[in-house]
Amino acid sequence: MRVPLSWLREYVDLPATETGRDVQAKLIGVGLEVETVEQIGAGLKGPLVVGQVLTIEELEGFKKPIRFCTVDVGGANGTGEPQEIVCGARNFAVGDKVVVVLPGAVLPGDFAISARKTYGRTSHGMICSTGELGMGDDGTHGIIVLPPEHEAGTDAIELLQLVDEVLDIAVTPDRGYCLSMRGVARETAIAYGLPLRDPALLDVPAPNAFGYPVKVADPMGCDKFTARTVVGLQPEARSPIWLQRRLQKAGMRPISLAVDITNYVMLELGQPLHAYDRTRIEGPIGVRRAQQGEKLTTLDGTVRVLDAEDLVITDDRGPIGLAGVMGGADTEIADLQEGAGTTEVVIEAAHFDAISIARTARRHRLSSEASKRFERGADPQAAAAAAQRTVDLLVLLAGGTAESGVTEVSAPSAPRTIAMPANHPDRVAGVEYGRETVVRRLQEVGCDVYGQDELIVTVPSWRPDLGEPNDLAEEVIRLEGYENLPSTLPTPPSGRGLTDRQRLHRRIGRALAGAGYVEALNYPFIGDAVLDRLGIEADDARRRTVKIVNPLSDEEPALRTTLLPGLLGALRRNDGRGSHDLALFETGLVFRPTGTETKAVRLPVDRRPTDEEIAGLDASLPRQPRRAAVVLAGAREQAGWWGKGRPADWADAVEAARTIAREAGVEPTVRSDRHTPWHPGRCAALYVTVDGEETLFGHAGELHPRVVKELHLPERTCAMEVELDVLEQAVDGVLRAPRISTFPVATQDVALVVAEDVPAADVERALRDGAGELLESVRLFDVFTGEQIGGGNKSLAYALRFRAADRTLTVDEATAARDAAVALAAERTGAVLRGA
């Protein structure tokens, strides 16, 4: 919500010295999120005046139309002589009043104006457009043409209200009343302790039987509908400058007088309105649910196919508007051009169900200024006042006549009351406010308060967010100042802290970050399309997803079953923005339904759920294992003066899995595998031992080229994904820190020849088991194939490190351990010592 400070002063008598920054600080103090204060007209310096065009000469011989004009600027130029100006715009004529900036002036953006020769003539100033003055869009895309009543030489800076401050407020969903000048003014008055001039306090005539007929078929969707009629509008009437400028400062574009007035009243009172051309309505206005498949052309020219849950405004022909969202083109106000404009209008001021409007706006992807206000809860009691305010402005500015008929259709309702102990805010905040402060603050927000120790609070109609004692306590606390709450740290009980599971997850995150990976947090939503591009088969468990009832996007309507889509999307976006050497990781939950889930029950809110109810809710949830994943692309090691770089490859993805496993004190087993979406020849299955059995806990490797192409990823992109819950099960007791021996290491290298289909991991495991406790580490450092070792074979060279904790090993001890390792490898895998 954009709030011009000059407009705000109309409702609250702020001190003349208060700036936008001062008001921002005050509003933030009462809980509003004022993001910025825009200084409109900053750096603007005159002379900037009204001028009347006297003559126009068309200049020939140029690529674009150029006009040489003489303009009467009164005495603003010091001589009273006509000002000669070269201009390229064509939307003005002789006799028009325009805005002229004279030499010596400075326009926004530090644009200094001086006399200069251009197109063979000397231009002494400039005829201005809205863009050049920083006024925003007025729809003309040309020179500002003023009403004829303004005299030449009048100061245009004051006339056009070019200098102002505008507060940009981010209105949270529970503060919908602040989507209006009335709501913001109320908060400002409270913050300064000043009285409020409420613009909704108007004399409104009582409903009668003479108004335009209205039939509401769905009172749950529309609990109030007010209709007023104004006739005799002057088609040539234009919105006055003050009205246009307020709309522009608030971020809206002036369109026509009738439409501008409805927008102005919406901004002023927070009540969305709609004006219908009465001559284009056939029969009474109706409010009902749409019939499935009905069509409506809205004001934006889009033909919309309606849903049975959509609330629509109708006449005898069918839908003429999408209630609370946007009107229809069939009853649109015609342009107020002389002889052809709308002269009779019906004003609609209604109150619609917030949830219904929110669903309709989302269903049609049509968020409007009206729907934003109805979604957050508009004031149902403001409809009559808003209609009256609109009628008054149409009569004043368009020369219309208000008909005596007043239509109001409303469903029975009663004010909402809340019972609350007078000391409830004290107990919530831990501060003693006292009854008088509590009552005063609640009255300031518009509540009626009765009672002594037990307060009966009647909630104002514009605050649908106040529904229970805690909401009232929040109002008292925020107005008294959150900054005044004492900061007291609770004393934690001894012996508690992070669980082993939490510590492991944190260690894993730190280890991956230390290995050069950057954490990326992604939304937990996916769609079938990305699973198709990953090449995941129809019977794969990752295809069984949990669907969301109200997804944020129709393209991602389900909860993720794998972390890879989000990570790969982040990698693609960063690569497209110039970051080509990437290593990203994420840890988070995935959602794997088992098919045994029960239907969820709605838990009570007036008491603590029973253990059986909580157990029933847990039984309705899918399995939610925690996983970790990484993706890599580009260079893993950068080139420089130190030498050549190295691209990321499948081995880096496998090493990331080893890094994760080491944080749990587990050594994974790596085997070749085929698993989508990895390259069938560069995919590793990762196993850990759980209860004595090898258990799969993830995959790593290079992605399939087809997947890389489908997802528009860099070539040779690699990925790894593991399940941390399985890794936790493999942890054998308390993780022990490694013992550091002070005795030297003994290194023995062995080269073993095995069949080409024997996994190196099997050979490594046999070496570990055979070498015994003296073996500190084993590392594969070379793989060789060639005629020297025979066809169908490969040579695997390992470096074995031996060390004892209590002595220096002899050569014989190290050799014996090596021979035992080789013997067991020969027994298990058929390995032969190369050269033997």
PDB file of C-alpha atoms in Angstrom, residues 26-151:
ATOM      1  CA  LYS A  26       6.193   5.661  14.283  1.00  0.00           C
ATOM      2  CA  LEU A  27       4.276   3.168  12.122  1.00  0.00           C
ATOM      3  CA  ILE A  28       6.992   0.550  12.472  1.00  0.00           C
ATOM      4  CA  GLY A  29       6.687   1.046  16.221  1.00  0.00           C
ATOM      5  CA  VAL A  30       3.021  -0.018  16.109  1.00  0.00           C
ATOM      6  CA  GLY A  31       3.727  -3.061  13.960  1.00  0.00           C
ATOM      7  CA  LEU A  32       3.372  -1.937  10.323  1.00  0.00           C
ATOM      8  CA  GLU A  33       6.067  -2.939   7.849  1.00  0.00           C
ATOM      9  CA  VAL A  34       6.973   0.341   6.152  1.00  0.00           C
ATOM     10  CA  GLU A  35       9.547  -0.803   3.619  1.00  0.00           C
ATOM     11  CA  THR A  36      10.578   2.475   1.994  1.00  0.00           C
ATOM     12  CA  VAL A  37       9.842   6.184   1.943  1.00  0.00           C
ATOM     13  CA  GLU A  38       9.931   7.509  -1.626  1.00  0.00           C
ATOM     14  CA  GLN A  39      10.906  11.118  -2.059  1.00  0.00           C
ATOM     15  CA  ILE A  40       8.790  12.290  -5.000  1.00  0.00           C
ATOM     16  CA  GLY A  41      10.176  15.353  -6.741  1.00  0.00           C
ATOM     17  CA  ALA A  42      13.532  15.099  -5.002  1.00  0.00           C
ATOM     18  CA  GLY A  43      15.950  17.443  -6.757  1.00  0.00           C
ATOM     19  CA  LEU A  44      13.179  19.175  -8.720  1.00  0.00           C
ATOM     20  CA  LYS A  45      13.807  22.892  -9.171  1.00  0.00           C
ATOM     21  CA  GLY A  46      11.760  25.468 -11.062  1.00  0.00           C
ATOM     22  CA  PRO A  47      10.795  27.505 -12.989  1.00  0.00           C
ATOM     23  CA  LEU A  48       8.106  24.989 -14.018  1.00  0.00           C
ATOM     24  CA  VAL A  49       4.916  26.709 -15.113  1.00  0.00           C
ATOM     25  CA  VAL A  50       1.645  26.438 -17.008  1.00  0.00           C
ATOM     26  CA  GLY A  51       1.927  27.572 -20.615  1.00  0.00           C
ATOM     27  CA  GLN A  52      -0.582  28.132 -23.433  1.00  0.00           C
ATOM     28  CA  VAL A  53       0.414  27.027 -26.926  1.00  0.00           C
ATOM     29  CA  LEU A  54       0.159  30.019 -29.304  1.00  0.00           C
ATOM     30  CA  THR A  55       1.567  28.683 -32.578  1.00  0.00           C
ATOM     31  CA  ILE A  56       2.858  25.393 -33.969  1.00  0.00           C
ATOM     32  CA  GLU A  57       5.176  25.145 -36.995  1.00  0.00           C
ATOM     33  CA  GLU A  58       5.850  21.709 -38.483  1.00  0.00           C
ATOM     34  CA  LEU A  59       9.579  21.333 -39.319  1.00  0.00           C
ATOM     35  CA  GLU A  60      10.382  19.345 -42.459  1.00  0.00           C
ATOM     36  CA  GLY A  61      13.342  17.175 -43.473  1.00  0.00           C
ATOM     37  CA  PHE A  62      13.828  15.163 -40.295  1.00  0.00           C
ATOM     38  CA  LYS A  63      13.395  11.417 -39.654  1.00  0.00           C
ATOM     39  CA  LYS A  64      10.650  12.037 -37.127  1.00  0.00           C
ATOM     40  CA  PRO A  65       7.968  14.720 -36.774  1.00  0.00           C
ATOM     41  CA  ILE A  66       9.348  17.857 -35.122  1.00  0.00           C
ATOM     42  CA  ARG A  67       7.345  20.957 -34.136  1.00  0.00           C
ATOM     43  CA  PHE A  68       8.524  24.483 -33.380  1.00  0.00           C
ATOM     44  CA  CYS A  69       6.126  26.074 -30.886  1.00  0.00           C
ATOM     45  CA  THR A  70       5.615  29.427 -29.269  1.00  0.00           C
ATOM     46  CA  VAL A  71       4.121  29.243 -25.787  1.00  0.00           C
ATOM     47  CA  ASP A  72       2.720  31.949 -23.534  1.00  0.00           C
ATOM     48  CA  VAL A  73       4.200  31.457 -20.043  1.00  0.00           C
ATOM     49  CA  GLY A  74       2.965  34.733 -18.571  1.00  0.00           C
ATOM     50  CA  GLY A  75       5.658  36.592 -16.691  1.00  0.00           C
ATOM     51  CA  ALA A  76       7.532  33.443 -15.660  1.00  0.00           C
ATOM     52  CA  ASN A  77      10.345  34.079 -18.170  1.00  0.00           C
ATOM     53  CA  GLY A  78      10.873  37.628 -16.935  1.00  0.00           C
ATOM     54  CA  THR A  79       9.924  39.247 -20.256  1.00  0.00           C
ATOM     55  CA  GLY A  80       6.313  38.265 -20.858  1.00  0.00           C
ATOM     56  CA  GLU A  81       7.252  37.346 -24.447  1.00  0.00           C
ATOM     57  CA  PRO A  82       6.233  33.988 -25.939  1.00  0.00           C
ATOM     58  CA  GLN A  83       8.721  31.182 -25.257  1.00  0.00           C
ATOM     59  CA  GLU A  84      10.145  29.365 -28.308  1.00  0.00           C
ATOM     60  CA  ILE A  85      10.348  25.599 -27.784  1.00  0.00           C
ATOM     61  CA  VAL A  86      11.137  22.632 -30.063  1.00  0.00           C
ATOM     62  CA  CYS A  87       9.003  19.557 -29.295  1.00  0.00           C
ATOM     63  CA  GLY A  88       8.495  16.135 -30.887  1.00  0.00           C
ATOM     64  CA  ALA A  89       5.158  15.219 -29.274  1.00  0.00           C
ATOM     65  CA  ARG A  90       1.921  15.496 -31.252  1.00  0.00           C
ATOM     66  CA  ASN A  91      -0.886  15.085 -28.704  1.00  0.00           C
ATOM     67  CA  PHE A  92      -1.471  18.835 -28.205  1.00  0.00           C
ATOM     68  CA  ALA A  93      -2.783  21.665 -30.347  1.00  0.00           C
ATOM     69  CA  VAL A  94      -2.842  25.457 -30.500  1.00  0.00           C
ATOM     70  CA  GLY A  95      -4.688  26.847 -27.492  1.00  0.00           C
ATOM     71  CA  ASP A  96      -3.921  23.890 -25.195  1.00  0.00           C
ATOM     72  CA  LYS A  97      -2.545  24.461 -21.730  1.00  0.00           C
ATOM     73  CA  VAL A  98       0.690  22.532 -21.175  1.00  0.00           C
ATOM     74  CA  VAL A  99       3.475  22.270 -18.591  1.00  0.00           C
ATOM     75  CA  VAL A 100       6.639  24.155 -19.537  1.00  0.00           C
ATOM     76  CA  VAL A 101      10.037  23.922 -17.884  1.00  0.00           C
ATOM     77  CA  LEU A 102      12.214  26.974 -18.469  1.00  0.00           C
ATOM     78  CA  PRO A 103      16.010  27.345 -18.682  1.00  0.00           C
ATOM     79  CA  GLY A 104      17.635  27.174 -15.248  1.00  0.00           C
ATOM     80  CA  ALA A 105      15.277  24.471 -13.965  1.00  0.00           C
ATOM     81  CA  VAL A 106      16.362  20.979 -12.891  1.00  0.00           C
ATOM     82  CA  LEU A 107      14.124  17.963 -13.480  1.00  0.00           C
ATOM     83  CA  PRO A 108      14.206  14.657 -11.547  1.00  0.00           C
ATOM     84  CA  GLY A 109      17.365  12.706 -12.268  1.00  0.00           C
ATOM     85  CA  ASP A 110      19.484  15.872 -12.090  1.00  0.00           C
ATOM     86  CA  PHE A 111      18.433  16.843 -15.645  1.00  0.00           C
ATOM     87  CA  ALA A 112      19.373  20.537 -16.008  1.00  0.00           C
ATOM     88  CA  ILE A 113      17.422  22.602 -18.546  1.00  0.00           C
ATOM     89  CA  SER A 114      19.101  25.249 -20.671  1.00  0.00           C
ATOM     90  CA  ALA A 115      18.557  26.945 -24.023  1.00  0.00           C
ATOM     91  CA  ARG A 116      20.075  24.846 -26.810  1.00  0.00           C
ATOM     92  CA  LYS A 117      20.061  24.663 -30.570  1.00  0.00           C
ATOM     93  CA  THR A 118      18.394  21.594 -32.023  1.00  0.00           C
ATOM     94  CA  TYR A 119      16.860  20.756 -35.417  1.00  0.00           C
ATOM     95  CA  GLY A 120      18.041  24.146 -36.727  1.00  0.00           C
ATOM     96  CA  ARG A 121      16.164  26.179 -34.089  1.00  0.00           C
ATOM     97  CA  THR A 122      16.936  27.318 -30.544  1.00  0.00           C
ATOM     98  CA  SER A 123      14.707  25.719 -27.917  1.00  0.00           C
ATOM     99  CA  HIS A 124      14.273  27.835 -24.759  1.00  0.00           C
ATOM    100  CA  GLY A 125      12.970  25.128 -22.448  1.00  0.00           C
ATOM    101  CA  MET A 126      10.825  22.045 -22.832  1.00  0.00           C
ATOM    102  CA  ILE A 127       7.161  21.052 -22.923  1.00  0.00           C
ATOM    103  CA  CYS A 128       6.870  18.201 -20.377  1.00  0.00           C
ATOM    104  CA  SER A 129       5.325  14.751 -20.233  1.00  0.00           C
ATOM    105  CA  THR A 130       4.409  12.852 -17.055  1.00  0.00           C
ATOM    106  CA  GLY A 131       7.478  10.634 -17.385  1.00  0.00           C
ATOM    107  CA  GLU A 132       9.864  13.588 -17.497  1.00  0.00           C
ATOM    108  CA  LEU A 133       8.364  14.946 -14.272  1.00  0.00           C
ATOM    109  CA  GLY A 134       8.360  11.581 -12.485  1.00  0.00           C
ATOM    110  CA  MET A 135       4.556  11.556 -12.197  1.00  0.00           C
ATOM    111  CA  GLY A 136       3.938   7.995 -13.336  1.00  0.00           C
ATOM    112  CA  ASP A 137       1.784   6.756 -16.205  1.00  0.00           C
ATOM    113  CA  ASP A 138      -1.310   8.791 -17.143  1.00  0.00           C
ATOM    114  CA  GLY A 139      -2.215   6.590 -20.107  1.00  0.00           C
ATOM    115  CA  THR A 140      -1.493   9.242 -22.763  1.00  0.00           C
ATOM    116  CA  HIS A 141       2.232   8.545 -23.299  1.00  0.00           C
ATOM    117  CA  GLY A 142       2.575  12.137 -24.391  1.00  0.00           C
ATOM    118  CA  ILE A 143       2.610  15.774 -23.307  1.00  0.00           C
ATOM    119  CA  ILE A 144       0.557  16.783 -20.262  1.00  0.00           C
ATOM    120  CA  VAL A 145      -2.496  18.722 -21.457  1.00  0.00           C
ATOM    121  CA  LEU A 146      -4.065  20.658 -18.584  1.00  0.00           C
ATOM    122  CA  PRO A 147      -7.672  21.786 -18.148  1.00  0.00           C
ATOM    123  CA  PRO A 148      -8.258  25.206 -19.765  1.00  0.00           C
ATOM    124  CA  GLU A 149      -9.084  27.030 -16.505  1.00  0.00           C
ATOM    125  CA  HIS A 150      -5.449  27.260 -15.366  1.00  0.00           C
ATOM    126  CA  GLU A 151      -3.739  30.555 -16.201  1.00  0.00           C
TER     127      GLU A 151
END
